[in-house]
Tab-separated table of C-alpha atoms and ligand atoms in Angstrom:
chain	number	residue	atom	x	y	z
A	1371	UNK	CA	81.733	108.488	81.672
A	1372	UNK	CA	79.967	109.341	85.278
A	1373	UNK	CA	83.036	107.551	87.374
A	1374	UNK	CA	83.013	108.936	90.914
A	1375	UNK	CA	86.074	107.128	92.370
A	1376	UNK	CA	88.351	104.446	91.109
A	1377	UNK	CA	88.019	101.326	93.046
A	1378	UNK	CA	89.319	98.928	91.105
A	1379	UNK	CA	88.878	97.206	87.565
A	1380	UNK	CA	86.343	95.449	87.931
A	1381	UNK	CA	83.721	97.925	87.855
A	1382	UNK	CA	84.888	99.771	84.769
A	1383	UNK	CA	83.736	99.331	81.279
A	1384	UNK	CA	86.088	98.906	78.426
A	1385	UNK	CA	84.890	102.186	76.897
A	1386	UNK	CA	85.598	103.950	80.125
A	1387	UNK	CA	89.735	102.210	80.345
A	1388	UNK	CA	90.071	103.371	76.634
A	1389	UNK	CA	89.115	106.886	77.671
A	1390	UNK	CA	91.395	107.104	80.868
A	1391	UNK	CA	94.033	105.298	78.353
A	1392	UNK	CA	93.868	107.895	75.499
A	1393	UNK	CA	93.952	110.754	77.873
A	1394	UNK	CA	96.785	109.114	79.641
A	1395	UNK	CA	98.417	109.203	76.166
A	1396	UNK	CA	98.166	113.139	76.018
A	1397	UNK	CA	99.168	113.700	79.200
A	1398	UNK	CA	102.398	111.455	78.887
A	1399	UNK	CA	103.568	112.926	75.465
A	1400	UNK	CA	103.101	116.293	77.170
A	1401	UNK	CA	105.553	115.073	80.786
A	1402	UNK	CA	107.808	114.811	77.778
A	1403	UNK	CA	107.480	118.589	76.863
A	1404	UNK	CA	108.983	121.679	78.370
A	1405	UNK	CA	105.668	122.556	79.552
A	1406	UNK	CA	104.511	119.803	82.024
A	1407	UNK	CA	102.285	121.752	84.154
A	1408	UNK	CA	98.488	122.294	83.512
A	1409	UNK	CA	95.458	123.632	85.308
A	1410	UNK	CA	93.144	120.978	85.419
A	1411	UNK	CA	93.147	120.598	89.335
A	1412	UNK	CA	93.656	124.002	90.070
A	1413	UNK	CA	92.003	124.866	93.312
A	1414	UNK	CA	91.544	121.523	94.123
A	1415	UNK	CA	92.393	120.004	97.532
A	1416	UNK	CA	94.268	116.076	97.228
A	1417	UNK	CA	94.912	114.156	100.071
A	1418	UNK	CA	97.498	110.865	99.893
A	1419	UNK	CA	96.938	108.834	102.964
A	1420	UNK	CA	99.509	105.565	102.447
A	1421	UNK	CA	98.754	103.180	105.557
A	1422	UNK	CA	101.657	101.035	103.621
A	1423	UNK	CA	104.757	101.563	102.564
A	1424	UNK	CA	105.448	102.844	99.096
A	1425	UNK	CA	107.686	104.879	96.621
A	1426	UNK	CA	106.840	104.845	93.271
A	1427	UNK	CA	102.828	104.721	93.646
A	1428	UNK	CA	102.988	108.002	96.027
A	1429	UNK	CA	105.685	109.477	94.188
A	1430	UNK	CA	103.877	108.948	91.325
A	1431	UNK	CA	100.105	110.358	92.527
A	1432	UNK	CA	102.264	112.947	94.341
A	1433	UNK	CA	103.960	114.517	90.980
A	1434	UNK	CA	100.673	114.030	88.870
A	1435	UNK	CA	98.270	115.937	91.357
A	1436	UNK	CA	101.021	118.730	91.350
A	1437	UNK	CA	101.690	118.895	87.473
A	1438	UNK	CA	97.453	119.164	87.331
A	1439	UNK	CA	98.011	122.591	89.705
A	1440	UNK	CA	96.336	120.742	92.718
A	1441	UNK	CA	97.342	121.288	96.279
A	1442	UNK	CA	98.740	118.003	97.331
A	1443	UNK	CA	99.114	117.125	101.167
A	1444	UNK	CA	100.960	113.842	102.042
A	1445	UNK	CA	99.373	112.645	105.396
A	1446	UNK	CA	102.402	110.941	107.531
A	1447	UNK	CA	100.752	107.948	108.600
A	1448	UNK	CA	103.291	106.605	110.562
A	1449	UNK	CA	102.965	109.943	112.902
A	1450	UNK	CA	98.654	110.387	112.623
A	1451	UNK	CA	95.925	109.284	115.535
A	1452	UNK	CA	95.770	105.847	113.624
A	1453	UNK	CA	98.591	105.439	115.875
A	1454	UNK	CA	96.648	106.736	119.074
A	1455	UNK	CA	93.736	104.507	118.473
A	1456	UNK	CA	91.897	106.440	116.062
A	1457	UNK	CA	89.890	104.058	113.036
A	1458	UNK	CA	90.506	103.939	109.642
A	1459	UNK	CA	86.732	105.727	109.469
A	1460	UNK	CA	86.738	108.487	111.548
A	1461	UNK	CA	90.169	109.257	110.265
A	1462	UNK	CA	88.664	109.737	106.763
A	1463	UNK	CA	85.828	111.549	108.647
A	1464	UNK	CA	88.205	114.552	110.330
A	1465	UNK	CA	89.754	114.906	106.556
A	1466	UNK	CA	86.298	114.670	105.166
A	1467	UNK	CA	85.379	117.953	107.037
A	1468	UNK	CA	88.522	119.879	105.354
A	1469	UNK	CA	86.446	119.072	101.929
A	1470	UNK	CA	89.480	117.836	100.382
A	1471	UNK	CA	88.262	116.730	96.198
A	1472	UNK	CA	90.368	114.084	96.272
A	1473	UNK	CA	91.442	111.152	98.466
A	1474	UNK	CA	94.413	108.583	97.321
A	1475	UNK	CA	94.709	105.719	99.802
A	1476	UNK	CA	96.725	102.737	100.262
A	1477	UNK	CA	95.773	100.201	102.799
A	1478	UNK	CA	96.889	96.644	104.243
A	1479	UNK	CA	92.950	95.463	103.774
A	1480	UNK	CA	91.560	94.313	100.816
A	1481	UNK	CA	88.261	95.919	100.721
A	1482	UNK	CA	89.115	99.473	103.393
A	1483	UNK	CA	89.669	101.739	100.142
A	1484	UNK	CA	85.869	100.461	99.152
A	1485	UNK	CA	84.591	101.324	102.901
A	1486	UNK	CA	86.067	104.849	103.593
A	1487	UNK	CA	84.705	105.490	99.637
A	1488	UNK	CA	81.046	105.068	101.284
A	1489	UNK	CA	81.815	107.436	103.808
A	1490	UNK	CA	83.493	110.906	102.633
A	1491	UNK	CA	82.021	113.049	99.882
A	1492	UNK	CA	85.346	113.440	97.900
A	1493	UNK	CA	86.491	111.356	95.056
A	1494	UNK	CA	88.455	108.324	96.344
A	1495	UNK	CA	91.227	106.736	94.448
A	1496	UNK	CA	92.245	102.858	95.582
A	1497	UNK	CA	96.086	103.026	95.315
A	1498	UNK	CA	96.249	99.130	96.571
A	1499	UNK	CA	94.166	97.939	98.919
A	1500	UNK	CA	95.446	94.151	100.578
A	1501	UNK	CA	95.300	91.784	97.912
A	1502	UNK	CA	91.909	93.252	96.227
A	1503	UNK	CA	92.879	95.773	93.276
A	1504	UNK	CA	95.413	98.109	92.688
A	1505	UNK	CA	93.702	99.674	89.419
A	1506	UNK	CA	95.885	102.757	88.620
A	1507	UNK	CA	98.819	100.289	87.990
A	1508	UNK	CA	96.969	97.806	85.977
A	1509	UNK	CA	95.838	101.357	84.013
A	1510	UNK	CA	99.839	101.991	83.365
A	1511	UNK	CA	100.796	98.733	82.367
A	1512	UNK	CA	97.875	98.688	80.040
A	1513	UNK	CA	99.410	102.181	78.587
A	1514	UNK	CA	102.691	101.006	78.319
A	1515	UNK	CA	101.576	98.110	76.342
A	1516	UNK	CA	99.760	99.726	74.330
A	1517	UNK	CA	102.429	102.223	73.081
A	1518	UNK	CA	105.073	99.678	73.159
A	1519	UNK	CA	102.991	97.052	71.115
A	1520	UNK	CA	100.317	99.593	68.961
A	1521	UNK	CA	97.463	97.348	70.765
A	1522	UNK	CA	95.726	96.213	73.638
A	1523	UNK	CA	93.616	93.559	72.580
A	1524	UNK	CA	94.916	90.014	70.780
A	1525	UNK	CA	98.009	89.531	72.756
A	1526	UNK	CA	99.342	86.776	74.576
A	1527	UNK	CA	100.421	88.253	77.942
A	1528	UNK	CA	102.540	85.819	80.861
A	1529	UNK	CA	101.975	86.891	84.429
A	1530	UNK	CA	104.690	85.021	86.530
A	1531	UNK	CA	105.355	84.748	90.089
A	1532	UNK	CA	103.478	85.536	93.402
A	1533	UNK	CA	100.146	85.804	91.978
A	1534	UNK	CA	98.771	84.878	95.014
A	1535	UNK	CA	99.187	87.639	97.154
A	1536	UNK	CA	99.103	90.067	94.576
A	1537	UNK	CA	96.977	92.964	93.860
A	1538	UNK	CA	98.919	93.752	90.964
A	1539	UNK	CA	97.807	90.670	89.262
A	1540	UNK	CA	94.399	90.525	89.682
A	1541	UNK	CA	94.329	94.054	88.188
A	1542	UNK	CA	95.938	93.386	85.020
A	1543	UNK	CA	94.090	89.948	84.552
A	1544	UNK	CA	90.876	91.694	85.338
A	1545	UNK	CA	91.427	94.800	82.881
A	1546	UNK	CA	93.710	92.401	80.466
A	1547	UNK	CA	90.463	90.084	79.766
A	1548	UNK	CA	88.243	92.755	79.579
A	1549	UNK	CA	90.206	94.384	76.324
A	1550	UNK	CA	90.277	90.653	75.028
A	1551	UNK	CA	94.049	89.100	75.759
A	1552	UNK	CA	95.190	85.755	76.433
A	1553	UNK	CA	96.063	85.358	79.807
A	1554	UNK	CA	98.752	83.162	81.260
A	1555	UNK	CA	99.827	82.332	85.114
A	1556	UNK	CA	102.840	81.085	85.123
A	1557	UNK	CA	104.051	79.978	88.906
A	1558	UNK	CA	104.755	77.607	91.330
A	1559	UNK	CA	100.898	75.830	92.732
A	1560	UNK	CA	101.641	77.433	96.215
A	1561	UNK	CA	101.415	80.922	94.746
A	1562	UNK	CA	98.584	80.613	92.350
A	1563	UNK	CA	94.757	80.929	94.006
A	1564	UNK	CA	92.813	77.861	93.665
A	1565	UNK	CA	89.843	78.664	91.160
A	1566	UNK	CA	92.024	81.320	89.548
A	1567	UNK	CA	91.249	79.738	85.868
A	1568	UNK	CA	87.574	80.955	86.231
A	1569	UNK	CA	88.573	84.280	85.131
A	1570	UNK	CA	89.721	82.760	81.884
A	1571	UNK	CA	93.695	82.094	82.328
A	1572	UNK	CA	95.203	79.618	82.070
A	1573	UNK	CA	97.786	78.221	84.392
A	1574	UNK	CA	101.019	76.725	84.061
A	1575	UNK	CA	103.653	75.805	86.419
A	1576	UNK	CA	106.974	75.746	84.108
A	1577	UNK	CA	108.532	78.619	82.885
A	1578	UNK	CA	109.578	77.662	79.349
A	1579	UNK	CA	106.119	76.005	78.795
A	1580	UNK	CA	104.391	79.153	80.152
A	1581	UNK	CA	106.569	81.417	78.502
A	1582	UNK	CA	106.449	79.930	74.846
A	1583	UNK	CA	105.307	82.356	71.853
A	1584	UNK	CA	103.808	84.909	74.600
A	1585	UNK	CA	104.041	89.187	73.823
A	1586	UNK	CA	104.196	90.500	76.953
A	1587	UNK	CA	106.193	89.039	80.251
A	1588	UNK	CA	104.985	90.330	83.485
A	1589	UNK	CA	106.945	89.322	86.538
A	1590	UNK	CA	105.491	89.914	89.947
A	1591	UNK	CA	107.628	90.484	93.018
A	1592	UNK	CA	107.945	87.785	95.727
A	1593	UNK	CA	105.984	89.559	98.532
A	1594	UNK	CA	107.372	87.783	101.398
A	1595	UNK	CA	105.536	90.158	103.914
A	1596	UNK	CA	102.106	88.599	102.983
A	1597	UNK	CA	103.337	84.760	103.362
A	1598	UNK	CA	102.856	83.570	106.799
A	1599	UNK	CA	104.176	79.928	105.642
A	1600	UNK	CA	106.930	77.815	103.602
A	1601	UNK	CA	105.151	79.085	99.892
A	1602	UNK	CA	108.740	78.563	98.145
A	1603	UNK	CA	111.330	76.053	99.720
A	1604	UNK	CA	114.284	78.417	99.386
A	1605	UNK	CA	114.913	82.046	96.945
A	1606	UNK	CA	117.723	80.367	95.525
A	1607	UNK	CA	115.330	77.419	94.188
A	1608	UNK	CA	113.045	80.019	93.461
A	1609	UNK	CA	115.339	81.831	91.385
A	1610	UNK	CA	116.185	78.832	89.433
A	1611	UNK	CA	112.719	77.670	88.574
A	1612	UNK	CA	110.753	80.843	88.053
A	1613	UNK	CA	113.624	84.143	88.143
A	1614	UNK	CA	113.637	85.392	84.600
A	1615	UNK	CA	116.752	84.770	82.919
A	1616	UNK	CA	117.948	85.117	78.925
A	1617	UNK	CA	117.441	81.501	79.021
A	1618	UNK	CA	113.964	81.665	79.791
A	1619	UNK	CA	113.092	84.709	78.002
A	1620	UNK	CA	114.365	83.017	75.020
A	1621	UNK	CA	111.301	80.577	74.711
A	1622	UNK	CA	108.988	83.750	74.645
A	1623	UNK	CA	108.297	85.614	70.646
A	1624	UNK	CA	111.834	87.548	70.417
A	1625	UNK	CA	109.956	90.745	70.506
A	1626	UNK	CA	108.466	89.938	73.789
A	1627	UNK	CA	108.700	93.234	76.460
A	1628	UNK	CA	109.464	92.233	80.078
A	1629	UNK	CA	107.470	94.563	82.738
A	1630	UNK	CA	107.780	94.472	86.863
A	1631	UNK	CA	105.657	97.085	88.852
A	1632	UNK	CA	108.587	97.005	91.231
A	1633	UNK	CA	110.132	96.826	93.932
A	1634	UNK	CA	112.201	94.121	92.695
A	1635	UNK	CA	113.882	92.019	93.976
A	1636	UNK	CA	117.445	90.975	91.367
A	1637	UNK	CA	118.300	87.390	91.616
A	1638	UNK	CA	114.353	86.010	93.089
A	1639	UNK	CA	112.464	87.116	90.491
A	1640	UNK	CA	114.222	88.340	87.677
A	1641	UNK	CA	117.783	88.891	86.274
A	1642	UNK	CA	119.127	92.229	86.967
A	1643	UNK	CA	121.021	91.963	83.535
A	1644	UNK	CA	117.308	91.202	81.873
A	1645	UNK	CA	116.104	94.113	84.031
A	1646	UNK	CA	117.714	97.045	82.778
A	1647	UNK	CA	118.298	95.412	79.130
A	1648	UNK	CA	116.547	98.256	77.360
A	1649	UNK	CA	115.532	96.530	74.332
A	1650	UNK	CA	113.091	94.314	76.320
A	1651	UNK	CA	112.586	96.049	79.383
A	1652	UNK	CA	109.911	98.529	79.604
A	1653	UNK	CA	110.256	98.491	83.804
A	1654	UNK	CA	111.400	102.425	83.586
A	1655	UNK	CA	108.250	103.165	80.806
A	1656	UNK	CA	106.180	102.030	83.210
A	1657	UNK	CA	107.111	104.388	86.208
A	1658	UNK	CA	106.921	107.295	83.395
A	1659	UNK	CA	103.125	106.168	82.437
A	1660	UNK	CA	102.260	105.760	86.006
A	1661	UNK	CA	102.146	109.606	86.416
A	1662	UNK	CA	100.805	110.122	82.775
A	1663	UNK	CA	97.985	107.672	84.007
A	1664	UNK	CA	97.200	108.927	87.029
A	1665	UNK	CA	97.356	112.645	85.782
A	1666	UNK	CA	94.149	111.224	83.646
A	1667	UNK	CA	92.377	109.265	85.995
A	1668	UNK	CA	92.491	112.525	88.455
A	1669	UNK	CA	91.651	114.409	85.847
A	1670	UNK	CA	88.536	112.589	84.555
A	1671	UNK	CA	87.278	111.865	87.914
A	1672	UNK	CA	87.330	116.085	88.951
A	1673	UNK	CA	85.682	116.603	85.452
A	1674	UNK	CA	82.732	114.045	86.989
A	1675	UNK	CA	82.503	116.197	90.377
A	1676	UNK	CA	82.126	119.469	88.796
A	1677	UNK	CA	79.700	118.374	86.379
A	1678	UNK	CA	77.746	116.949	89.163
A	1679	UNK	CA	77.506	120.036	90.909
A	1680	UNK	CA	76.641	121.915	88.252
A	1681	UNK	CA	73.699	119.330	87.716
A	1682	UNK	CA	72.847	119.380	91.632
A	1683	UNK	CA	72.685	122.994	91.301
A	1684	UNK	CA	70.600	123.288	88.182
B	1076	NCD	C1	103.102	96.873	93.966
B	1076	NCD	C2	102.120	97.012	95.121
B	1076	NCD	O1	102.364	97.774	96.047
B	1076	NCD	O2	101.113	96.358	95.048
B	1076	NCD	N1	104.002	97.895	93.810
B	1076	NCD	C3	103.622	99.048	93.202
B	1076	NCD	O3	102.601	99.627	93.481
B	1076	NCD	N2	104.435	99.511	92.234
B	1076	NCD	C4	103.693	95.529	93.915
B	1076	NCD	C5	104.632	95.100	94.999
B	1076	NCD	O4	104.689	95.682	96.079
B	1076	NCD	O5	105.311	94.104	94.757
């Protein structure tokens, strides 16, 4: 697998999202150990540069570059020259010349985490960019679905909620039909794209109906900050037509796992009590396989630059 950076979903082969998977799989059975630290990134230089705010997803590249043995340097954003004028470019430019190995950025703009790839010579991870791709937490949820379920393929998967301004969403439905799922949307027409059923999902707008016989529930958090209208008349309405609730849950198969990526929001978009009901919720497996995952997809994408150089060199 010759990967260079991880963009998004789209470009990646299911081959190449089994192999990031099954490593993933070592790595978390091993954050379960005593021993959680390795060498893999020893020596190397990783840079997270989060234009938006975020705990989990930095957290989470944070602890994975450091269990690896890399040297891991959170740039304050809030307090760089992005705030003195500086561009997004020439930021990535003045970091470039430290030869950092590894770049994880977050940014407002779908499509900036694509740019700034094109123009440093380190490996560049996409840890959301607008409402484009957010691939290392589509990776996770894949992981914890597949240890949760024993597959990845064959399932009926809900994704409910503010699929429209969601990165989080078009991830998973992206890497979801690629390892052969059925794919549900499951929201209100306001928050579901127009055209959205080209990628093979279908779309419903009623809970229960959407919900019926499915394997997997995936709520999606109501991101208010990216609505710049009246998408939902009121939470409370909200709550009662699309929050996850027993009631609701009870029209899915009664082995069906709930996920959220979080931050959630109890009472919009799902029950607390449903939340941290640990015989369906997986919310807390998925924070532990977002390091697991991310440990892998580092990882993978080193193993790419060294043998690279080695080939340059040759
Ligand atoms: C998501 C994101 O930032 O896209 N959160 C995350 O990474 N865990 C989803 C969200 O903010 O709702």
């Amino acid at each position: 697998m010759q990967l260079q950076h991880l963009l998004g979903i789209e470009p990646l082969h299911p081959h190449s999202i089994t192999a990031i998977l099954d490593l993933a799989d070592y790595y978390a059975d091993q954050n379960r150990t005593g021993v959680r630290k390795s060498e893999a990134l020893a020596g190397c230089t990783q840079i997270n540069m989060f234009f938006e705010n975020s705990t989990r997803t930095q957290a989470s590249f944070e602890i994975a570059g450091k269990r690896l043995g890399a040297d891991v340097m959170n740039m304050a954003m809030q307090a760089s020259s992005i705030k003195k004028g500086e561009t997004l470019i020439d930021t990535a430019l003045t970091l470039n010349a430290m030869h950092p190995d590894l770049l994880v950025v977050r940014h407002p703009h779908s499509g900036a985490v694509d740019l700034l790839a094109q123009k440093v010579n380190c490996a560049v991870l996409n840890a959301g960019d607008g409402r484009h791709e957010h691939p290392t937490q589509a990776l996770l949820d894949a992981l914890t679905i597949r240890r949760s379920k024993g597959r990845l393929h064959r399932l009926n998967i809900a994704i409910c909620g503010d699929i429209a301004h969601s990165r989080v969403a078009r991830s998973n439905l992206i890497l979801l039909s690629k390892m052969e799922n059925r794919i549900r949307l499951v929201g209100p027409a306001t928050l579901i794209p127009a055209g959205i059923d080209a990628f093979g999902a279908e779309v419903f707008h009623d809970m229960e109906e959407g919900l019926k016989d499915v394997d997997v529930v995936m709520m999606l958090r109501l991101q208010r900050e990216r609505m710049d209208g009246g998408f939902i008349p009121s939470e409370r309405e909200y709550y009662h037509r699309y929050g996850l609730n027993a009631a609701k849950l009870s029209h899915a198969k009664p082995d069906a796992i709930v996920m959220h990526p979080g931050p959630m929001n109890r009472g919009v978009e799902i029950d607390g009590e449903i939340a941290d009901d640990l015989n369906r919720s997986v919310i807390q497996e998925q924070v532990e396989m977002g390091v697991a995952v991310r440990m892998a997809a580092m990882d993978i994408l080193m193993r790419n630059r060294r043998q690279a150089a080695t080939e340059a060199q040759a």
